[in-house]
Short mmCIF file of C-alpha atoms in Angstrom, two decimals:
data_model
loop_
_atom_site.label_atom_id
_atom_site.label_comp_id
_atom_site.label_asym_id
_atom_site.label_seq_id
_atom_site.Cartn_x
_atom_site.Cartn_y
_atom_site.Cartn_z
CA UNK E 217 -94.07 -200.17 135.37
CA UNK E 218 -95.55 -199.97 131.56
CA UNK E 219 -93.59 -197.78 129.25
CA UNK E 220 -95.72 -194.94 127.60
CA UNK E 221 -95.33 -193.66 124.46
CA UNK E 222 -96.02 -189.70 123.72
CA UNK E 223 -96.21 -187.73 120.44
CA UNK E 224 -94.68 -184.27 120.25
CA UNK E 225 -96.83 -181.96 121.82
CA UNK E 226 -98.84 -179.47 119.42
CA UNK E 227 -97.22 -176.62 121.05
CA UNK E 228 -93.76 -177.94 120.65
CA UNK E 229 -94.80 -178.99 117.00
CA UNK E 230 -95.66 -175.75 116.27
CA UNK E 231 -92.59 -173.88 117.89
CA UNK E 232 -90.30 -176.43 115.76
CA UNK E 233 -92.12 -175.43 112.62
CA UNK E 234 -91.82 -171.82 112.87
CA UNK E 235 -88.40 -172.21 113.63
CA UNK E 236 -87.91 -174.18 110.35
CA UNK E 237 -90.03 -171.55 108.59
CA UNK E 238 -87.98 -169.00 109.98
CA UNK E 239 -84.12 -170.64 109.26
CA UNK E 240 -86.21 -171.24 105.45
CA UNK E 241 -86.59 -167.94 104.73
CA UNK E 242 -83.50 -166.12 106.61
CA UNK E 243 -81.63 -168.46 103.90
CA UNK E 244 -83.68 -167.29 101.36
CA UNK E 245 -83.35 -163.51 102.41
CA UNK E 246 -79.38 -163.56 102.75
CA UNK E 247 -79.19 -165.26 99.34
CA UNK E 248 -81.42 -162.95 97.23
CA UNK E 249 -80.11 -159.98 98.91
CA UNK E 250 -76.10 -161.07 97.95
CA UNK E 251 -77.48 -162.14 94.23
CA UNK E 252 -79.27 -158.66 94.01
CA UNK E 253 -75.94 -156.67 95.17
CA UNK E 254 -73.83 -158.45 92.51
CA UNK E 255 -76.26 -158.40 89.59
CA UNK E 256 -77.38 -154.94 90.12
CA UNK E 257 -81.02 -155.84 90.44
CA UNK E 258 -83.32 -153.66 91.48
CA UNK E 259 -86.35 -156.19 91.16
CA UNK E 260 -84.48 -158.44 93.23
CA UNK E 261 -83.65 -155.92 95.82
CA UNK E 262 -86.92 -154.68 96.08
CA UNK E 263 -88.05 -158.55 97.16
CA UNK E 264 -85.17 -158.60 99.23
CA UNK E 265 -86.78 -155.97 101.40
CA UNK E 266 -90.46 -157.24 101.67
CA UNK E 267 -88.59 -160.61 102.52
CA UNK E 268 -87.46 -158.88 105.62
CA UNK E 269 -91.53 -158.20 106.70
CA UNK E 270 -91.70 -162.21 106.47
CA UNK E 271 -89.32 -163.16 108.46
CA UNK E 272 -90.12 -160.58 110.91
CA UNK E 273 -93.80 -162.01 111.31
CA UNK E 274 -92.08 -165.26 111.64
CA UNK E 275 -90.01 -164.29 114.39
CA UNK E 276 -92.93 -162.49 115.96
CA UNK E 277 -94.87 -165.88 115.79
CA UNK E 278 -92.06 -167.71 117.34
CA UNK E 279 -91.75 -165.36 119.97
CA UNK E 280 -94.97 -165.28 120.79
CA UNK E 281 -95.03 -169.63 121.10
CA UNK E 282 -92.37 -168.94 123.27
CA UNK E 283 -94.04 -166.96 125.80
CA UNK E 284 -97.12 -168.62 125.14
CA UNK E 285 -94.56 -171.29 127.35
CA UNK E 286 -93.80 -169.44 130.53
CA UNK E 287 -95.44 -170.78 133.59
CA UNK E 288 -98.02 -169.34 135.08
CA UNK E 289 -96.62 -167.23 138.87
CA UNK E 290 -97.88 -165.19 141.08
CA UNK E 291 -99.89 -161.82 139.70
CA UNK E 292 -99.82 -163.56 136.22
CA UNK E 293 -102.03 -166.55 137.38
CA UNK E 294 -102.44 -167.19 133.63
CA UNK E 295 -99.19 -167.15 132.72
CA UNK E 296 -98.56 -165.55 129.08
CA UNK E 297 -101.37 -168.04 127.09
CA UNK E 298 -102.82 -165.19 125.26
CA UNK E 299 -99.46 -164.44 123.76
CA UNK E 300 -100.36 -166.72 120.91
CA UNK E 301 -103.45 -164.82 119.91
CA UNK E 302 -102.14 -161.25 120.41
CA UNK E 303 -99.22 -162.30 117.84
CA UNK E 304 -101.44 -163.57 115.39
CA UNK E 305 -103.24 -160.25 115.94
CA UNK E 306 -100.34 -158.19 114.87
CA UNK E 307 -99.53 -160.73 112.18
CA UNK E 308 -103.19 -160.05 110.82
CA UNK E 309 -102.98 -156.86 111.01
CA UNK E 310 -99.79 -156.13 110.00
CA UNK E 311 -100.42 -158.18 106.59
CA UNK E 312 -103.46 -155.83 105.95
CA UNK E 313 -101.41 -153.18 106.03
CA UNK E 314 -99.08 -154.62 103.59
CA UNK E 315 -101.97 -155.30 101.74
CA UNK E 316 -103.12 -152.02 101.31
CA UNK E 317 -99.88 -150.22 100.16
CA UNK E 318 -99.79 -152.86 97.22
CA UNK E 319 -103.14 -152.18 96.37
CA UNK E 320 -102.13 -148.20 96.61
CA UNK E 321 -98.73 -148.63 94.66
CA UNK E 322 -100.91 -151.25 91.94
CA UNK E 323 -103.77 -148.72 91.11
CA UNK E 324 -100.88 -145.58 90.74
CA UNK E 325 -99.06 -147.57 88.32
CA UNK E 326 -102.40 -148.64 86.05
CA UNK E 327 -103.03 -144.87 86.41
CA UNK E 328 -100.13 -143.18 85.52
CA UNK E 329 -99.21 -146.44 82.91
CA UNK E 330 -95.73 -146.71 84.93
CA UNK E 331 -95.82 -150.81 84.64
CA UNK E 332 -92.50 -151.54 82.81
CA UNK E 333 -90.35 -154.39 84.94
CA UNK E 334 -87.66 -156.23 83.59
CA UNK E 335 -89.40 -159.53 83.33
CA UNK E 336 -85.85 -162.71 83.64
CA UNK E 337 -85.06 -161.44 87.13
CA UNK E 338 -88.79 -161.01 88.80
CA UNK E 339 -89.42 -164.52 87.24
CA UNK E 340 -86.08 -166.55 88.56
CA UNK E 341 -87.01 -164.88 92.30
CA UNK E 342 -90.83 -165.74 92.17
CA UNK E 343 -89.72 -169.76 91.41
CA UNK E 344 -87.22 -169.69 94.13
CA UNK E 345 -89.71 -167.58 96.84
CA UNK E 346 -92.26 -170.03 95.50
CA UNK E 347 -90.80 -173.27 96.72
CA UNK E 348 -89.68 -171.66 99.77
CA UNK E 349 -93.39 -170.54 100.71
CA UNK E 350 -94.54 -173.66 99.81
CA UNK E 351 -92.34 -175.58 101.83
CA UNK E 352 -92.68 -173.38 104.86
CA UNK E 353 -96.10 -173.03 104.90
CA UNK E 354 -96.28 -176.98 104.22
CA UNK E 355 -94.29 -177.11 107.39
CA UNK E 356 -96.55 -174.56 109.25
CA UNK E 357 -100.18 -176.68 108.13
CA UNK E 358 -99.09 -179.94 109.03
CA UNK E 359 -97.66 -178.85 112.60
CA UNK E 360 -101.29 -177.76 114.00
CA UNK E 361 -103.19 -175.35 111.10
CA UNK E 362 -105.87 -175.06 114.28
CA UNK E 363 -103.53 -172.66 116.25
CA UNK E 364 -104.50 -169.27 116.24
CA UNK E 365 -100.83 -168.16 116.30
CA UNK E 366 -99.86 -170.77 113.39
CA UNK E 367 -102.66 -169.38 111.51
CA UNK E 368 -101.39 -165.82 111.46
CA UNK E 369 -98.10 -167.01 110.13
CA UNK E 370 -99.03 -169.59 107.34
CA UNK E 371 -101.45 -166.83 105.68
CA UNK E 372 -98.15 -164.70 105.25
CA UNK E 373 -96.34 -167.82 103.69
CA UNK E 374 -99.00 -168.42 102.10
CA UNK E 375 -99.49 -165.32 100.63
CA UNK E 376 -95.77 -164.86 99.56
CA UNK E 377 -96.41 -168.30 97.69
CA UNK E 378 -99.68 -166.73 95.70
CA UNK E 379 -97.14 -163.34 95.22
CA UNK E 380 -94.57 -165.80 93.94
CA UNK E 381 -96.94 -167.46 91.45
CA UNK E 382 -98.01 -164.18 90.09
CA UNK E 383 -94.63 -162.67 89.68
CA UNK E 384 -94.13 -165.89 87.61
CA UNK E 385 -97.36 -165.40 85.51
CA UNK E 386 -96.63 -161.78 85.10
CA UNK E 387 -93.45 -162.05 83.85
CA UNK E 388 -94.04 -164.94 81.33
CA UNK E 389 -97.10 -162.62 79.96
CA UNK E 390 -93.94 -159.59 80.31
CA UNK E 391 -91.76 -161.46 78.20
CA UNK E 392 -93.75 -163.19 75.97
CA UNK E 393 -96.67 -160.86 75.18
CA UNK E 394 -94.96 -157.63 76.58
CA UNK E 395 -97.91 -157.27 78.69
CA UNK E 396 -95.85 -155.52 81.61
CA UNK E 397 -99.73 -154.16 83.37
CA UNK E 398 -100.17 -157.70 84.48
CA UNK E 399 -98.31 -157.92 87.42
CA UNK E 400 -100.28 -154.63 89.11
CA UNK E 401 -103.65 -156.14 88.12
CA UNK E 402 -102.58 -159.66 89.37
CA UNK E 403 -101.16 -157.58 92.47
CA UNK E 404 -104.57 -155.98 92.91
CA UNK E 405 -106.73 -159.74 92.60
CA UNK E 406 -103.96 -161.19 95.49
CA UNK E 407 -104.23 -158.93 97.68
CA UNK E 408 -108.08 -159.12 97.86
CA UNK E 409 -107.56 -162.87 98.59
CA UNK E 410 -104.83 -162.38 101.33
CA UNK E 411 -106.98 -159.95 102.87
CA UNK E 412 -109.91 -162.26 102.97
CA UNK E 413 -107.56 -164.64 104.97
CA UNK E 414 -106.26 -161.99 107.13
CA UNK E 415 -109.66 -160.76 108.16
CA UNK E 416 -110.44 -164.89 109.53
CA UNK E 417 -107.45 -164.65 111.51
CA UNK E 418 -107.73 -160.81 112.80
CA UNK E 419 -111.57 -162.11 113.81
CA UNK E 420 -110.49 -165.06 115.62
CA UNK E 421 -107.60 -162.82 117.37
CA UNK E 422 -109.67 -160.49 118.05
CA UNK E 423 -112.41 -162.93 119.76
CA UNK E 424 -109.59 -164.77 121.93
CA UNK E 425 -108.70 -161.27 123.50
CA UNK E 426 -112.00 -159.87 123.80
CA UNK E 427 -112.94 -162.61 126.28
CA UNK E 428 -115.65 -163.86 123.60
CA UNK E 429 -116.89 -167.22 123.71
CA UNK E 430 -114.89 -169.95 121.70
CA UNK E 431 -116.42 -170.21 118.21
CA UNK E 432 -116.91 -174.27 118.52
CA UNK E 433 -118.40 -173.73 121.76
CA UNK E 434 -121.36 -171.42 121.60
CA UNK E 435 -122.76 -170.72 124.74
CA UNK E 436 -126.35 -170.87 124.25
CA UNK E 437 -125.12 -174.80 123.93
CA UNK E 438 -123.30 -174.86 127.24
CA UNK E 439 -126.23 -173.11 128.65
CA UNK E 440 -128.79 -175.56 127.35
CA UNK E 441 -127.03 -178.77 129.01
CA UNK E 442 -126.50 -177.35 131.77
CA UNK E 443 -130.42 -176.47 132.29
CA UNK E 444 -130.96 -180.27 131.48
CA UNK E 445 -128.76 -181.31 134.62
CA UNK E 446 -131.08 -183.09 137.29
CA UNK E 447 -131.63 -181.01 140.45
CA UNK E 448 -130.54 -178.06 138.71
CA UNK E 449 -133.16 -175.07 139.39
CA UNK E 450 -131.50 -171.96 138.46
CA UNK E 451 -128.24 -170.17 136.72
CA UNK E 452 -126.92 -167.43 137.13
CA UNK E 453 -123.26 -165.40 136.13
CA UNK E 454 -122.61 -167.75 133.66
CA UNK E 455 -119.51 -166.49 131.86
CA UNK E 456 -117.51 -168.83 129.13
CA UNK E 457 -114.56 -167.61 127.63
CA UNK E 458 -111.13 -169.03 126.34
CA UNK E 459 -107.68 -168.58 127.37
CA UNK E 460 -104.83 -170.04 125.11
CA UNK E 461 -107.25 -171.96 123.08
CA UNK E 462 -108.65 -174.00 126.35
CA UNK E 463 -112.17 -173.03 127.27
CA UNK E 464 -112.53 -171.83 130.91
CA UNK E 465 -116.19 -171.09 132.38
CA UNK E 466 -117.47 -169.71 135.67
CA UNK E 467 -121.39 -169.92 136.73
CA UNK E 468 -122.90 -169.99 139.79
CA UNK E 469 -125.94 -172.95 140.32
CA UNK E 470 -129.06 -172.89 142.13
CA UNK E 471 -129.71 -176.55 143.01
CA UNK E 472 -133.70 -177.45 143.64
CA UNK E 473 -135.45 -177.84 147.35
CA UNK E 474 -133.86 -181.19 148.52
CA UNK E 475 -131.04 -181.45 146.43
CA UNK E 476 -127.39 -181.69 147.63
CA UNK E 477 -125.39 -179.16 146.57
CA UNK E 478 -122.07 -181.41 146.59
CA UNK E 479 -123.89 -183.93 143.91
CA UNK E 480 -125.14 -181.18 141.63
CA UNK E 481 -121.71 -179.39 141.70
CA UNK E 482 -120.45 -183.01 140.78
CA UNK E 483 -123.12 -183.79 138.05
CA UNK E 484 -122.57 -180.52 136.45
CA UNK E 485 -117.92 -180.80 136.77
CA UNK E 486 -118.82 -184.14 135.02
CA UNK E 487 -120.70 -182.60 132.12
CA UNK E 488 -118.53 -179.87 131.21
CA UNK E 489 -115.11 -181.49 131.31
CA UNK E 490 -116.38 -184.66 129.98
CA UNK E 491 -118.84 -183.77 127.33
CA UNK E 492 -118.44 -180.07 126.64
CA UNK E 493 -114.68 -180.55 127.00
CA UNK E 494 -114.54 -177.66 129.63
CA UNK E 495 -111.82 -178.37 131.81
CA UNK E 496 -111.33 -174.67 133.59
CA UNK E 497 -113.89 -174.51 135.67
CA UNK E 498 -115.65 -172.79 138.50
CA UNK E 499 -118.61 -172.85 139.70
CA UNK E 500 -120.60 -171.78 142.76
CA UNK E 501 -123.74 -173.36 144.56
CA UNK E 502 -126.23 -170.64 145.65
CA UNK E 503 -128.93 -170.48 147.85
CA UNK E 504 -132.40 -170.32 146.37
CA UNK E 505 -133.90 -166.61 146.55
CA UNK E 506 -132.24 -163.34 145.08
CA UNK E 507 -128.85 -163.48 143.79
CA UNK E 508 -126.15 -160.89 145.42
CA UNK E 509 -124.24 -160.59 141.86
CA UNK E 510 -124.90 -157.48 139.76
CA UNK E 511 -125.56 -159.21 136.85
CA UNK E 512 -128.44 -160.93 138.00
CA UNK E 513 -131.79 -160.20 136.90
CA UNK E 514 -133.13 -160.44 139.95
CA UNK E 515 -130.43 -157.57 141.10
CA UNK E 516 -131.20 -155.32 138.31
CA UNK E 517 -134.76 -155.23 139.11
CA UNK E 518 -134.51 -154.53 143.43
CA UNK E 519 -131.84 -151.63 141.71
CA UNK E 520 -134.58 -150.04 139.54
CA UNK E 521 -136.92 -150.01 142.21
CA UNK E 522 -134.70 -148.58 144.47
CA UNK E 523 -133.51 -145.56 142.19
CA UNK E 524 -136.77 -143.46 142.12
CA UNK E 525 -136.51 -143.05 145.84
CA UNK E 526 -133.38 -140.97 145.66
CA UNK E 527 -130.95 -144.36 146.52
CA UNK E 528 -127.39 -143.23 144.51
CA UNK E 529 -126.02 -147.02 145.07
CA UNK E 530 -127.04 -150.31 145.97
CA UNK E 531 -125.86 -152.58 148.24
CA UNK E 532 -124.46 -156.34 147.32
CA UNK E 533 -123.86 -159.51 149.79
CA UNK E 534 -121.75 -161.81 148.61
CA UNK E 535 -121.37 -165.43 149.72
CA UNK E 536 -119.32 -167.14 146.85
CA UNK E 537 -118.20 -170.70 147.34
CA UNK E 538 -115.07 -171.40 144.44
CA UNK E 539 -114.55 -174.62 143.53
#
């Protein structure tokens, strides 16, 4: 028997890099917050405490990879794969709203003129958070940038590394030039790019949970090799969606007079798993004529005819086949 050689799942990869991420900036947090007490900083302090919003999104991330584990069972035939995408959801979201109060608390301080900050402290914290973000979110890209749940967690390193950077700037320009407004307008321009990159991730969320179909996968595409399948006269109910990141897609065929039902159900498995890269399927042979499905066209129309004649329902047959 051969010996096989396996590289670390993406799943796993990704689990191990949010826990690094996470242990990254725990370390980080514990350390600024004990430096804060003793110097009496409030700048520091006040980092301190959106550090703790970071490594809560982490932790949400890595709890979500972990459940994103648990086997499908009974009732949850599933399992939990959509855990992923609802935590980068709340990540998403939850960095928007972060977003906002900075943009709220930058605009009162160029209003009022409150913009005074002491400049040594902000700028020794914004190195230090810098190489951390960097390093995490280094971590994060190279374990699988393509995971929705990943994605929701490197925009928050990665916008604690382009906070970092413009603490730096603004307090160079603080001590140098005394320009102290500088870190609220820089505030103001990062947040607009973090939410930019929140709004991809929130969309993409968003689409997993919604049932919509996968964004590489259109399915006007799907739908368009299928109707080039041999034998193939008719579909109907086709629904693609994706669960976890794996596309899954249901239809049910009408095969042409003469055709064998078992060979077009074959021709048509083949296409999708092996050049559509659909490998959760089901579909359904039908009988030519009127489909029983309420979806159908055909449906629709016997249902309009029958409502002018007083008919509060309709009636539907059906004779599904999974396979």
């Amino acid at each position: 028997m051969g010996t096989h050689t396996h590289s670390r799942p993406p799943r796993e990869r990704a689990r191990r890099a949010l826990r690094v991420a996470l242990a990254l900036n725990l370390a980080f947090l514990g350390l600024e917050t004990v430096i804060a007490f003793i110097s009496g900083s409030l700048a520091l302090l006040s980092d301190a405490a959106h550090m703790v919003s970071d490594v809560a999104a982490l932790a949400l991330a890595l709890l979500a990879s972990e459940f994103a584990l648990r086997p499908a069972v009974q009732g949850r035939t599933y399992g939990f794969a959509r855990a992923e995408a609802l935590g980068a959801f709340a990540n998403a979201l939850f960095l928007a709203f972060a977003c906002a109060l900075i943009v709220h608390s930058a605009i009162g301080r160029l209003s009022t003129g409150d913009t005074h900050f002491e400049p040594e402290p902000v700028f020794v914290v914004g190195v230090a958070g810098l190489v951390v973000n960097l390093a995490s979110a280094w971590y994060l890209a190279r374990s699988g940038g393509d995971n929705l749940n990943i994605r929701g967690a490197l925009i928050h390193m990665l916008a604690d590394a382009l906070g970092s950077l413009g603490a730096i700037v603004a307090a160079v320009l603080a001590s140098t030039w005394a320009i102290h407004s500088a870190d609220s307008i820089l505030s103001l321009g990062i947040a607009v790019l973090v939410l930019f990159s929140a709004w991809g991730v929130l969309r993409d969320a968003t689409r997993a949970l919604l049932d919509f179909a996968p964004t590489h996968l259109p399915q006007e595409r799907v739908e368009a090799e299928l109707r080039g399948l041999a034998g193939l006269s008719e579909i109907h109910e086709l629904h693609l969606w994706s669960v976890g990141g794996a596309p899954v897609l249901t239809a049910h065929l009408v095969p042409e007079p003469g055709v064998a039902p078992g060979d077009l159900l074959a021709r048509a498995e083949h296409l999708l798993r092996e050049h559509l890269g659909v490998v959760h399927t089901t579909l359904q042979i039908d009988d030519p004529g009127p489909c029983a499905q309420q979806r159908c066209p055909l449906f629709d129309e016997q249902l309009a005819q029958l409502r002018p004649h007083g008919h509060g329902h309709g009636h539907s047959h059906g004779h599904g086949h999974a396979h």
